[in-house]
Coordinates of C-alpha atoms in Angstrom, one line a residue:
X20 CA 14.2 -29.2 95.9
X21 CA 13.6 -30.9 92.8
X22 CA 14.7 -29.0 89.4
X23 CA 12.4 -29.9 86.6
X24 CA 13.9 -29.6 83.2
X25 CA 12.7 -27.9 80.2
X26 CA 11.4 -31.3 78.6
X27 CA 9.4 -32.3 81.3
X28 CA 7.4 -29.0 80.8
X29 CA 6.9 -29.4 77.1
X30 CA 5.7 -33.1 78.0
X31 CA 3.2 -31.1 80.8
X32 CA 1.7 -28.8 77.7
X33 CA -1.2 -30.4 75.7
X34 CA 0.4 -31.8 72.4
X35 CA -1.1 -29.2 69.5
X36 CA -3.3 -30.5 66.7
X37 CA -4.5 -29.2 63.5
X38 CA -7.8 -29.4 65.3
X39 CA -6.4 -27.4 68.2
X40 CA -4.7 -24.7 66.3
X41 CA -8.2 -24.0 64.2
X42 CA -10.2 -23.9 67.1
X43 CA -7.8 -21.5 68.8
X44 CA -7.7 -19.1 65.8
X45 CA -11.4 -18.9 65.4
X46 CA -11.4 -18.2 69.1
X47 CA -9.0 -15.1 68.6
X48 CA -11.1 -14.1 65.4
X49 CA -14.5 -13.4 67.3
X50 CA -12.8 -12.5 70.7
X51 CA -12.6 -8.3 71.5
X52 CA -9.7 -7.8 73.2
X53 CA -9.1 -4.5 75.5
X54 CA -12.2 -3.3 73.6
X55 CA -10.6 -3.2 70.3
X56 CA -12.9 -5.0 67.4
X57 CA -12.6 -8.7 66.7
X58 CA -10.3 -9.1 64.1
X59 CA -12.9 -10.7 61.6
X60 CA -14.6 -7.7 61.5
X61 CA -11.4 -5.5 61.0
X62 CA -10.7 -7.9 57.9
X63 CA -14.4 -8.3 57.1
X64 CA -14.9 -4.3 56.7
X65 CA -12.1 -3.3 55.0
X66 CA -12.4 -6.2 52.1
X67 CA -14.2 -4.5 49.1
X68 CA -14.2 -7.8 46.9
X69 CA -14.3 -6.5 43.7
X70 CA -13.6 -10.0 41.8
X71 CA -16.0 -11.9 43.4
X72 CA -18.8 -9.0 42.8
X73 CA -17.6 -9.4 39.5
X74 CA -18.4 -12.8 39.3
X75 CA -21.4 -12.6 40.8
X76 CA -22.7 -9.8 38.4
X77 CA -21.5 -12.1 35.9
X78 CA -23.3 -15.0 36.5
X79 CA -26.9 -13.1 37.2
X80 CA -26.2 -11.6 33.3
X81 CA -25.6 -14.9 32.1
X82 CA -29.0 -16.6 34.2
X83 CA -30.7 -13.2 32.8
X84 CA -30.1 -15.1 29.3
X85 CA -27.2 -12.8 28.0
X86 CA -24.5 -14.9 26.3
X87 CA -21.6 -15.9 28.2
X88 CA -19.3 -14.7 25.4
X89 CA -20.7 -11.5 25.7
X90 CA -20.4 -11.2 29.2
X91 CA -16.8 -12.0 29.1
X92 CA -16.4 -9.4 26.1
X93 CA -18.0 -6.6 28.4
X94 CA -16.1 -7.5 31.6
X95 CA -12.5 -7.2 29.4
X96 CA -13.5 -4.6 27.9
X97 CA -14.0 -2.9 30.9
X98 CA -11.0 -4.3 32.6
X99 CA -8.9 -2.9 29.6
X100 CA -10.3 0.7 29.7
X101 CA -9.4 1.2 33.2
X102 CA -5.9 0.0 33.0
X103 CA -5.1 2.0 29.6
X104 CA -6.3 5.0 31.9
X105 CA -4.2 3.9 34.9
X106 CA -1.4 2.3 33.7
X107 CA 2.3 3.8 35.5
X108 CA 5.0 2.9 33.4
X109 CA 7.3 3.3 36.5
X110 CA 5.0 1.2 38.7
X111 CA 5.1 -1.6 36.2
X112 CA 9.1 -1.4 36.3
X113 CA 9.0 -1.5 39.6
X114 CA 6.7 -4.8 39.6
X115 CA 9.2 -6.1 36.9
X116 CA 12.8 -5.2 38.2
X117 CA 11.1 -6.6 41.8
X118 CA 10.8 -10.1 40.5
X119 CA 14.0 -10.6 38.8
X120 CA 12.6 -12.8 36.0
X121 CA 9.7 -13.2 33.9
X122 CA 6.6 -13.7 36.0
X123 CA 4.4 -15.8 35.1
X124 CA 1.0 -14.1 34.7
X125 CA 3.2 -12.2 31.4
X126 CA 3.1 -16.1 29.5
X127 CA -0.7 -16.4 30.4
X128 CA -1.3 -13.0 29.3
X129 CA -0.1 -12.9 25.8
X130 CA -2.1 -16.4 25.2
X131 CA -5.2 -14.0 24.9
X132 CA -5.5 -12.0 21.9
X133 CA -7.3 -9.1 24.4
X134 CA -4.4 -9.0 26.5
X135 CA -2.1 -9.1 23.1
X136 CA -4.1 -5.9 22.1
X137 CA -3.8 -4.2 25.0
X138 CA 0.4 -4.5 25.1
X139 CA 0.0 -3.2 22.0
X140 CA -1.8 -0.4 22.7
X141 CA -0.1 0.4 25.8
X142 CA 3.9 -0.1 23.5
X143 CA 2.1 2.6 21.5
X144 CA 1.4 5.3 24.3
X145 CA 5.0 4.3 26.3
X146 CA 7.0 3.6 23.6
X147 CA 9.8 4.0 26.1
X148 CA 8.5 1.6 29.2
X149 CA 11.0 -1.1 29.5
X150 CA 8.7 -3.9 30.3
X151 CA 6.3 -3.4 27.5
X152 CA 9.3 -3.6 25.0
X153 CA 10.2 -7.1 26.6
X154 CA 6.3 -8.1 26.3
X155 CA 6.5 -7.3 22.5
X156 CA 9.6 -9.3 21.8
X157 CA 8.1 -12.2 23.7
X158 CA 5.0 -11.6 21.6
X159 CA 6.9 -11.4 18.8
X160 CA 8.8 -14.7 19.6
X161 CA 5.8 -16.9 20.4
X162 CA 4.5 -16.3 17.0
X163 CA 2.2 -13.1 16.6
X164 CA 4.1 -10.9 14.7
X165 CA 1.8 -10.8 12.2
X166 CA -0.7 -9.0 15.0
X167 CA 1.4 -5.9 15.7
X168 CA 0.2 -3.7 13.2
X169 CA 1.8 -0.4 14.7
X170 CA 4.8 0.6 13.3
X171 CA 5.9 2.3 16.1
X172 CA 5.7 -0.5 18.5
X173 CA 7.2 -2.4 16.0
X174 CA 10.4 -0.1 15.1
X175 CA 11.9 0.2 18.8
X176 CA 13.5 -3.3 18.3
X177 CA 15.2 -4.7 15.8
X178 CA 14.4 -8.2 16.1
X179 CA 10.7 -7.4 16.5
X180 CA 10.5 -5.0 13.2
X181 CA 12.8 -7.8 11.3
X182 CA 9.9 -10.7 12.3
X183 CA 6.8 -8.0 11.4
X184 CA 8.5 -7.2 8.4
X185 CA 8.8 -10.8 7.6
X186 CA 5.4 -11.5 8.1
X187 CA 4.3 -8.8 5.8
X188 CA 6.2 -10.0 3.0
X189 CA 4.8 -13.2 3.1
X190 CA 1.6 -11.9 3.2
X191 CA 2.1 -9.3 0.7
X192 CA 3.2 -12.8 -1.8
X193 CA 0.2 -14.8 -0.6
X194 CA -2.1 -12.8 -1.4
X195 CA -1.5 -11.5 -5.6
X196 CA -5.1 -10.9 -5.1
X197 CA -4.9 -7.4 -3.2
X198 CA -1.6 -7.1 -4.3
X199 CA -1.8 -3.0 -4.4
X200 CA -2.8 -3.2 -0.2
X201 CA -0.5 -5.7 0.5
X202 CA 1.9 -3.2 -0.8
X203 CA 0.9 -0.2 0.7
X204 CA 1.0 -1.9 4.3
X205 CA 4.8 -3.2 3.2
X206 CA 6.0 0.3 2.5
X207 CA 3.8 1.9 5.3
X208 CA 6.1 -0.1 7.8
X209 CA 9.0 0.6 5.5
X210 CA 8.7 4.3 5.6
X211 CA 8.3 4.6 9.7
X212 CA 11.6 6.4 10.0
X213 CA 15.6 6.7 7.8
X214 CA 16.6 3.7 9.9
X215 CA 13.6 1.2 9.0
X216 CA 13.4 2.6 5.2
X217 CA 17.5 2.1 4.5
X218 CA 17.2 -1.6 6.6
X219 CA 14.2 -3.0 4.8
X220 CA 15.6 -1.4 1.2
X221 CA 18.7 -3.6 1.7
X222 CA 17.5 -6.6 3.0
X223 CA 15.1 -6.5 -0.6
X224 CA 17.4 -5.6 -2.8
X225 CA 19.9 -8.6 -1.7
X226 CA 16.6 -10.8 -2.0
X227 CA 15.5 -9.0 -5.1
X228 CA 18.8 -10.7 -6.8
X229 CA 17.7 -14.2 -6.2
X230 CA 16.6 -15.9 -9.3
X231 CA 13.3 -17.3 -7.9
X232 CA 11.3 -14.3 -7.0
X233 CA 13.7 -12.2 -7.6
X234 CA 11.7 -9.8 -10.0
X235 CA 8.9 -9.8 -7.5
X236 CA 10.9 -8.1 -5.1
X237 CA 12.8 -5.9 -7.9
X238 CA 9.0 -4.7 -8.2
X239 CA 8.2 -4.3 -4.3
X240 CA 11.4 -2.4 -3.7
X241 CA 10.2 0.3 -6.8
X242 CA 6.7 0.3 -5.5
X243 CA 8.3 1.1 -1.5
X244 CA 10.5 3.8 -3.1
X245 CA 6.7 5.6 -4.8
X246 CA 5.2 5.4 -1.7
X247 CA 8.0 7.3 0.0
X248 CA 8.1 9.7 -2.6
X249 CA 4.0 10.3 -2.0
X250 CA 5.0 10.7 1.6
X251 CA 7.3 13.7 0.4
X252 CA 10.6 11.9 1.9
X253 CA 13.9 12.5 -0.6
X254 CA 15.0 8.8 -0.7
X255 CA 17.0 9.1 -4.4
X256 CA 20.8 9.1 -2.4
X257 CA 19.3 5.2 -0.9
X258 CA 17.9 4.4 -4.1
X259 CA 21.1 5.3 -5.9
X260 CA 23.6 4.0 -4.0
X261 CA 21.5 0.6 -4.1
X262 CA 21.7 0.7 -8.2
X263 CA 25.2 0.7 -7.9
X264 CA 26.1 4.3 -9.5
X265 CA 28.9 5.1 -7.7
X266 CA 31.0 3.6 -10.9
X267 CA 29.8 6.5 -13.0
X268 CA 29.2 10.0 -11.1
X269 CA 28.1 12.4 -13.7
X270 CA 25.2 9.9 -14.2
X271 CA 24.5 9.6 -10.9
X272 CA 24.8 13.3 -9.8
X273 CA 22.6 14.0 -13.5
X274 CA 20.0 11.2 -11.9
X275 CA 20.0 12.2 -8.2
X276 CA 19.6 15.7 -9.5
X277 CA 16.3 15.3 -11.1
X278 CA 14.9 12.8 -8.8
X279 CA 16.0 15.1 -5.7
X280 CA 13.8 18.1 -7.6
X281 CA 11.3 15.3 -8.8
X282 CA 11.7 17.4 -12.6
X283 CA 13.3 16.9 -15.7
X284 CA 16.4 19.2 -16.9
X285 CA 17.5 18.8 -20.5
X286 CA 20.8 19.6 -19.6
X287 CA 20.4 16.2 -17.3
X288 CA 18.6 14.4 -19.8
X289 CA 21.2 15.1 -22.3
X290 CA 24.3 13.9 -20.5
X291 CA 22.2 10.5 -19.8
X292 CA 21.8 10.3 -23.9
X293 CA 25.6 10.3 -24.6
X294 CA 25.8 7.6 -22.2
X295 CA 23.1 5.3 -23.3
X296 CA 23.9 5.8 -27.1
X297 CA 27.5 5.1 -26.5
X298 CA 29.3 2.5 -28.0
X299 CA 29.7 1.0 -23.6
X300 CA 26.7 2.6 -21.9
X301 CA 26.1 1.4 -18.7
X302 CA 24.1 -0.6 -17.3
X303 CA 20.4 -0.2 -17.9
X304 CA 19.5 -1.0 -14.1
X305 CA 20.4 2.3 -13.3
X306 CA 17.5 4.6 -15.6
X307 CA 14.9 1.8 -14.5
X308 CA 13.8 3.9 -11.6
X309 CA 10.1 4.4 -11.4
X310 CA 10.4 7.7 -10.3
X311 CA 12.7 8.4 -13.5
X312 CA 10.2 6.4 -15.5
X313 CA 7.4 8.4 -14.8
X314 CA 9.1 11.8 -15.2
X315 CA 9.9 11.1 -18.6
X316 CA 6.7 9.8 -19.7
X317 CA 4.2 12.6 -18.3
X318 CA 6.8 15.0 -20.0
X319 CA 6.1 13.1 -23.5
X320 CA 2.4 12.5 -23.0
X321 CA 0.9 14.9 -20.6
X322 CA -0.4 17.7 -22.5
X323 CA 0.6 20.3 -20.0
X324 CA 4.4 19.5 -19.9
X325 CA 5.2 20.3 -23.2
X326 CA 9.1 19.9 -24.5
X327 CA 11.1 21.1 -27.5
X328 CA 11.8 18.7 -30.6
X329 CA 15.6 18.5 -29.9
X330 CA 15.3 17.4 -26.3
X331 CA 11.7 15.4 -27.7
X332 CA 14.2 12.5 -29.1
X333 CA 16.7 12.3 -26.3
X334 CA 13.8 11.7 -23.9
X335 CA 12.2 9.2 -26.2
X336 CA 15.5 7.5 -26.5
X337 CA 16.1 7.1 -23.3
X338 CA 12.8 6.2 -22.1
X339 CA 12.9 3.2 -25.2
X340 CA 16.4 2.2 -24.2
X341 CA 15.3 1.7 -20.1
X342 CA 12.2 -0.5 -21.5
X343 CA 13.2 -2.7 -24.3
X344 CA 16.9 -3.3 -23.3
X345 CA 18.2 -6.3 -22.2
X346 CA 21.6 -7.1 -20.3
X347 CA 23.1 -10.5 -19.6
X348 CA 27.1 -11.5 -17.8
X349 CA 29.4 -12.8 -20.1
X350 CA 32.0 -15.6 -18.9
X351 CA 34.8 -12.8 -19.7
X352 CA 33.1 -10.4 -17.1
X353 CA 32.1 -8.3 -19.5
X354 CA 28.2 -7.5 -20.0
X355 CA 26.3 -8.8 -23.0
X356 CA 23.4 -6.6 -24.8
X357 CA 20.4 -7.0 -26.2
X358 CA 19.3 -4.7 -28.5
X359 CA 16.5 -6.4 -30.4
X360 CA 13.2 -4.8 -29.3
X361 CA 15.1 -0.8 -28.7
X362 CA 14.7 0.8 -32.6
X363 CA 11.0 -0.4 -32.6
X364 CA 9.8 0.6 -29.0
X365 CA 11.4 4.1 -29.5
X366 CA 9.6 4.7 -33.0
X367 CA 6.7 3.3 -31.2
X368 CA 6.9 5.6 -28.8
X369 CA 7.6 8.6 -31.0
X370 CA 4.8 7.7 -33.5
X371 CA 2.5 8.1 -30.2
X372 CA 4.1 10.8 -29.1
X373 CA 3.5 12.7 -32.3
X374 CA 0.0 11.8 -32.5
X375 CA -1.5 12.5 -28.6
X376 CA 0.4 15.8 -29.4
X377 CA -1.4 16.6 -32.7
X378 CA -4.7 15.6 -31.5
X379 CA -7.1 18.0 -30.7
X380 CA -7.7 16.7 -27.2
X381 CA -11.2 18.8 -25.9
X382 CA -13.0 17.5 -29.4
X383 CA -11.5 13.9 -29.1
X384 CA -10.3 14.3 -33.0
X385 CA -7.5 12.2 -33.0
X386 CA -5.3 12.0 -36.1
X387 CA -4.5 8.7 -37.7
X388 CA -6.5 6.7 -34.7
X389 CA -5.3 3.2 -36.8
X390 CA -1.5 4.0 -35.7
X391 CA -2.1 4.6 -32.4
X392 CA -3.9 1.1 -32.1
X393 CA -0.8 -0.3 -33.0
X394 CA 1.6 1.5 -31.0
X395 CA -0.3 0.5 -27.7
X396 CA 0.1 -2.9 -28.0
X397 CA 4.2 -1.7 -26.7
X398 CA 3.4 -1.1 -22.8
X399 CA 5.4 1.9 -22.3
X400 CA 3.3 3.6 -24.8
X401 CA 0.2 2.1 -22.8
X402 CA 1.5 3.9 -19.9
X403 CA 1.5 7.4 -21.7
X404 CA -1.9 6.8 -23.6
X405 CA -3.7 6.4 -20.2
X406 CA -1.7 9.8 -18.8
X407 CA -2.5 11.4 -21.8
X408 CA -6.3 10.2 -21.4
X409 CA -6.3 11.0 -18.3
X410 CA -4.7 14.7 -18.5
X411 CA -7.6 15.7 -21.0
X412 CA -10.5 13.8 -19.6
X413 CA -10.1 15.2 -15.8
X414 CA -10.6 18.5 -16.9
X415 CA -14.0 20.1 -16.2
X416 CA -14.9 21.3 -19.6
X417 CA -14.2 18.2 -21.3
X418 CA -17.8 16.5 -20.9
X419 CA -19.8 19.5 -20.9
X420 CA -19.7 18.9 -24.8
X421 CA -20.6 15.6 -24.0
X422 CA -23.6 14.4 -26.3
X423 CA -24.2 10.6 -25.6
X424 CA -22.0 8.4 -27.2
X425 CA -18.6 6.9 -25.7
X426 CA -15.7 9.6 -26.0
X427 CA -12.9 8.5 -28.3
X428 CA -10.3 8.7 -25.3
X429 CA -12.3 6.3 -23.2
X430 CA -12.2 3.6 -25.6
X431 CA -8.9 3.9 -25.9
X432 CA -8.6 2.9 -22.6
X433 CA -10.2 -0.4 -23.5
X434 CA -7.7 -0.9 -26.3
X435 CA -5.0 -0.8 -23.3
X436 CA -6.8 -3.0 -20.9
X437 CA -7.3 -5.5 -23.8
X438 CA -3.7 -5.4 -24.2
X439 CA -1.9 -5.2 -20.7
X440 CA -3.1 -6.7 -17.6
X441 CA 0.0 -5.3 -15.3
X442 CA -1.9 -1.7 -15.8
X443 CA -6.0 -2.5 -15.3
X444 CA -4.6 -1.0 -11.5
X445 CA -4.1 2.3 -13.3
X446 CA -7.3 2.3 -15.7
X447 CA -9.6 1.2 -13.0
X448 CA -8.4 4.5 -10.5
X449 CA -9.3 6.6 -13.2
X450 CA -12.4 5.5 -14.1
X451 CA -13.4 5.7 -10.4
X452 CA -11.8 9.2 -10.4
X453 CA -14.5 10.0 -13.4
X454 CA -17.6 8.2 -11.7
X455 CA -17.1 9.9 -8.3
X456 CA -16.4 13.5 -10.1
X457 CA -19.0 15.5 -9.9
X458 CA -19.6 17.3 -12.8
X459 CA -21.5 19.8 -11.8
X460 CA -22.2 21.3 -15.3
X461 CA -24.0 18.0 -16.9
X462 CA -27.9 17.5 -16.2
X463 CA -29.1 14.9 -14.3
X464 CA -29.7 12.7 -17.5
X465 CA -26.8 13.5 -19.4
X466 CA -24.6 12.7 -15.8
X467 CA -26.2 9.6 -15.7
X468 CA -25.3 8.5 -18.9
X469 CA -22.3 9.2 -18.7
X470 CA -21.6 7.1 -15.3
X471 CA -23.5 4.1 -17.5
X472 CA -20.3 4.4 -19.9
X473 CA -18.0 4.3 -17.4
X474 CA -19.1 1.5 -16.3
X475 CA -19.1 -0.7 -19.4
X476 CA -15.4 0.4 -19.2
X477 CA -15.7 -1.1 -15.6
X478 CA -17.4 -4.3 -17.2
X479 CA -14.6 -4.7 -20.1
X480 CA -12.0 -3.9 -17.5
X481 CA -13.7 -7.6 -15.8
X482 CA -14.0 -9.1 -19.0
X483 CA -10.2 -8.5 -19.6
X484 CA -9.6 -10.2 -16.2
X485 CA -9.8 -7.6 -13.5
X486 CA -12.7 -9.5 -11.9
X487 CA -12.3 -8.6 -8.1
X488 CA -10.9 -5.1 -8.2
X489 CA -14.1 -4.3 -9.9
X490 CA -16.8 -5.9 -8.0
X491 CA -15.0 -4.9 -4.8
X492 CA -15.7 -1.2 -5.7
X493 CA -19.2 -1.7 -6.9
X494 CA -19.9 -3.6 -3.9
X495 CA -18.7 -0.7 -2.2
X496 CA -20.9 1.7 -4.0
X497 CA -24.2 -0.4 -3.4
X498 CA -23.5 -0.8 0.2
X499 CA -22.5 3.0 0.7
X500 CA -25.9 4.0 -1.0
X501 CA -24.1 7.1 -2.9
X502 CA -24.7 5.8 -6.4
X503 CA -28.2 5.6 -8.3
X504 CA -29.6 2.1 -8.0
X505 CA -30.3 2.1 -11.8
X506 CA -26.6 2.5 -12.2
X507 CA -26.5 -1.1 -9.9
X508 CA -28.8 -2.4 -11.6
X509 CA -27.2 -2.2 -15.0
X510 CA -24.4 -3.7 -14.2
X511 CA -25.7 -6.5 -12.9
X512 CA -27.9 -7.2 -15.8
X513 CA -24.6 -6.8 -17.7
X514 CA -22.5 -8.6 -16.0
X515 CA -24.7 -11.8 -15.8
X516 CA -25.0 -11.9 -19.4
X517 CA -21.5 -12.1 -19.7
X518 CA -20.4 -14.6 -16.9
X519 CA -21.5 -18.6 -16.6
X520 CA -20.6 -21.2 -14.2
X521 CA -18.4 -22.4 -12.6
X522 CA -18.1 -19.1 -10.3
X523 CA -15.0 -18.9 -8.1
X524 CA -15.7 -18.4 -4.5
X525 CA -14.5 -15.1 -4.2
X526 CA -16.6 -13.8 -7.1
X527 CA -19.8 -15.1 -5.4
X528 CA -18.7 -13.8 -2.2
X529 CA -18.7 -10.2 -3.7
X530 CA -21.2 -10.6 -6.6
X531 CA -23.9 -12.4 -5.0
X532 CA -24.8 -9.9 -2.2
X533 CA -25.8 -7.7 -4.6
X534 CA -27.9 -9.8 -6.8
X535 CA -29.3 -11.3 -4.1
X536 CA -31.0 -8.1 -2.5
X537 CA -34.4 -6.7 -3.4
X538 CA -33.8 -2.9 -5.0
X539 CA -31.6 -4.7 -7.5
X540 CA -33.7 -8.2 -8.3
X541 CA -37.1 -6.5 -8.0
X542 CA -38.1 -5.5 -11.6
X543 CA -35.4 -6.5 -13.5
X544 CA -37.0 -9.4 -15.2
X545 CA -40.9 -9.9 -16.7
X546 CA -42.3 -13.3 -15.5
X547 CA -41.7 -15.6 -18.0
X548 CA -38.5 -13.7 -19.7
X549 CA -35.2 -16.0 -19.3
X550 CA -34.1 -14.9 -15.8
X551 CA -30.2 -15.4 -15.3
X552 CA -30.3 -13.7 -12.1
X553 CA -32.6 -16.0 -10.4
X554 CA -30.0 -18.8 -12.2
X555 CA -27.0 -17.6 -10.6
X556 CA -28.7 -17.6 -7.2
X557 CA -29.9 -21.0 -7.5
X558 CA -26.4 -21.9 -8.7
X559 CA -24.3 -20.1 -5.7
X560 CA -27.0 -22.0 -3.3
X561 CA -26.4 -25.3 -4.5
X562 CA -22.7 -25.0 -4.9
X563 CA -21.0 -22.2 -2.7
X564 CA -21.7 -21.5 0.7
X565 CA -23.5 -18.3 1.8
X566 CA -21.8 -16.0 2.7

């Protein structure tokens, strides 16, 4: 008997090839066995192909002569819905902890700004999904801080709200130009929660003592501490504490005491006075609190806060001594004062005080109108001639006497603007408060005469500088249709009286839309009359692009 080994029946089997092995499989695909379905159409009926129908879809919309940007907009779109509807937070974990490491569909996702959006969006509705949070920071590390705009995605790690807080800074610096937004998104993010608001106070107040930029930051740490107070949070322990008042506690309790009630006490106010008119007062950082600031001021100027003459000159004093005084180190330690400017800003201020108060404010008689002139040109008393203006003119009666001519308090508002740049913010929200009010006991004539003044206020306010903040909300008004086209009208024909080349870009970007459409360019002009609108068009062509 002859024994055959197990190699000479391998060499007996025909030698496989990758010819072989194909034809074999594709006989096993199409083959019923016991009288069970091929497996090709097992795999063939159960396969949905979703992508490739997709695909398909997509390409007959693009031969159909849609855009192919478009197509790809609707498809993500799409694709996005259905996965903020579906998404399981547990499910994703899962998919996540499964791995072991970062896959790498997350790197190609976050290249996209869709996908960036919708991590965003999704951080938002699971603020406590574990993967998500990882997303964000990786986000955040490759560079798009600036995209996450929600504060709550932002605030669940530190390293990601430290970068996003970064980025608005910067942007809130570059951009002087919208300076008022760029705050308000800076304290919006500020304000999310205790923890965010006591972090980001800190970190400016140690930048805010830098001597490049430093006052900028003084400023945006004041304007963050407003906001909060709009938002009704009690932040005058932070702010405190940050002013270093801890070296002198019955100023600080007298200080947090007010600010915490958000009213003056004379009792307060008093103890403040012996400390500022003392022979060592301390230092003037600590009273320059806007909050503070503003409390004493509407008490001096607003007509409805009215105070006694005793506690009349502690206020004043105090409110001069916080504005005009300047402090400097000494090489023995000791702090050097400057008391140059205080006697004149606090007679200043009690000159105006005295006149706004003896004024008859509903007939605009205004005693000895010369003196007042003079006393604006100290800002503080800018400050408290626009509240004053601004507590008489806002209330409903006041224009119902109205008979054509410019109110006294309105051109006083001029005399400010003309003066002080740092508050055309504050003169240009009230005269938008007055041209949006309705004034429902004025004709239609008389109303619309009255909206024509304020807006020569509007067109001093741009010749004293305020250029952009003022054609931003006329553009607004034109391209809401809510105000009288006549109204539009006039202040064009105003306006390019006034201006000549050369135009900056961003005035023709806001100006020029305007001029440029037909209800306004119309019938402005007779044929033959010297036309500067059709001037400044011609102009913008040749030298700006269109915007």
């Amino acid at each position: 008997m002859i024994r055959r080994t197990i190699q000479d029946e391998d060499h007996d089997k025909p030698k496989e090839t990758p010819k072989s092995v194909a034809e074999d499989c594709l006989q096993r695909f199409f083959t019923a066995e016991n009288g069970s379905p091929p497996p090709i159409n097992q795999l063939s009926a159960n396969c949905t192909a979703v992508a490739q129908m997709v695909n398909l879809v997509a390409q007959w919309m693009v031969l159909a002569g849609v855009q192919e940007t478009d197509v790809q907009a609707m498809i993500e779109k799409h694709l996005k819905d259905m996965i903020l509807k579906t998404y399981d937070p547990m499910k994703a974990l899962m998919l996540f902890s499964k791995q072991g490491e970062m896959p790498d569909w997350i790197t190609t996702m976050i290249e996209h700004r869709t996908w960036r959006s919708l991590t965003y969006e999704l951080a938002e509705k699971y603020p406590e999904c574990s993967m998500l949070k990882f997303v964000i920071k990786i986000i955040s590390e490759t560079g798009f801080e600036s995209e996450i705009t929600s504060i709550a995605t932002a605030a669940q790690q530190f390293e990601v709200f430290s970068r996003v807080l970064h980025a608005a800074i910067v942007k809130f610096l570059n951009h002087p130009e919208d300076c008022q937004d760029m705050i308000e998104e800076v304290a919006k993010m500020v304000c999310y929660g205790q923890h965010t608001y006591l972090y980001s106070q800190v970190l400016i107040w140690m930048v805010s003592h830098e001597p490049k930029g430093g006052f900028i930051m003084k400023r945006l740490s004041q304007e963050i501490t407003k906001y909060a107070l709009k938002q009704h949070h009690d932040v005058s322990s932070i702010t405190q504490t940050l002013s270093g008042s801890s070296c002198y506690m019955n100023l600080a309790e007298s200080l947090t005491s007010m600010l915490s009630s958000n009213k003056l006490n004379p009792a307060e106010v008093t103890v403040m006075y012996r400390y500022y008119s003392s022979l060592k007062p301390p230092p003037v950082e600590l009273i320059r609190n806007p909050q503070f600031l503003d409390l004493l001021i509407d008490s001096l100027f607003k007509l409805d806060a009215p105070i006694n003459r005793e506690h009349t000159l502690k206020y004043i004093y105090v409110l001069g001594y916080a504005v005009s005084v300047s402090e400097s180190p000494a090489e023995n330690g000791q702090r050097n004062f400057n008391y140059t400017e205080l006697n004149a800003t606090v007679a200043a201020i009690m000159k105006a005080h005295d006149i706004c108060n003896m004024s008859d404010g509903s007939s605009g008689n205004i005693t000895d109108l010369s003196t007042l002139y003079k006393c604006i040109c100290y800002p503080v008393v800018g400050v408290g001639v626009i509240r004053w203006v601004e507590s008489i003119v806002l209330e409903p009666s006041f224009f119902r006497l109205f008979t054509g001519s410019c109110p006294l308090h309105l051109a006083l508002l001029d005399a400010v603007a003309s003066e002080h740049v740092l508050l055309h913010d504050q003169i240009l929200r009230l005269l938008v408060r007055l041209f949006e009010s309705k004034q429902d006991g004025l004709e239609t004539s008389v109303h619309l005469k009255l909206k024509e003044i304020l807006l020569d206020r509007m067109i001093h306010l741009l010749a004293c500088g305020c250029v952009i903040p003022v054609l931003k909300y006329i553009r607004q008004c034109f391209t809401q249709k809510d105000t009288d086209i006549s109204l539009i009208r006039y202040f064009v024909a105003e306006v390019l009286e006034m201006v000549t080349h050369p135009y900056s870009s961003e005035f023709v970007q806001h100006f020029l839309p305007i001029v440029e459409n037909e209800d306004i360019n119309s019938s402005m002009y007779e044929a033959g009359d010297y036309d500067p609108l059709t001037e400044f068009i011609v102009h913008c062509k040749v030298n700006h692009k269109t915007f």
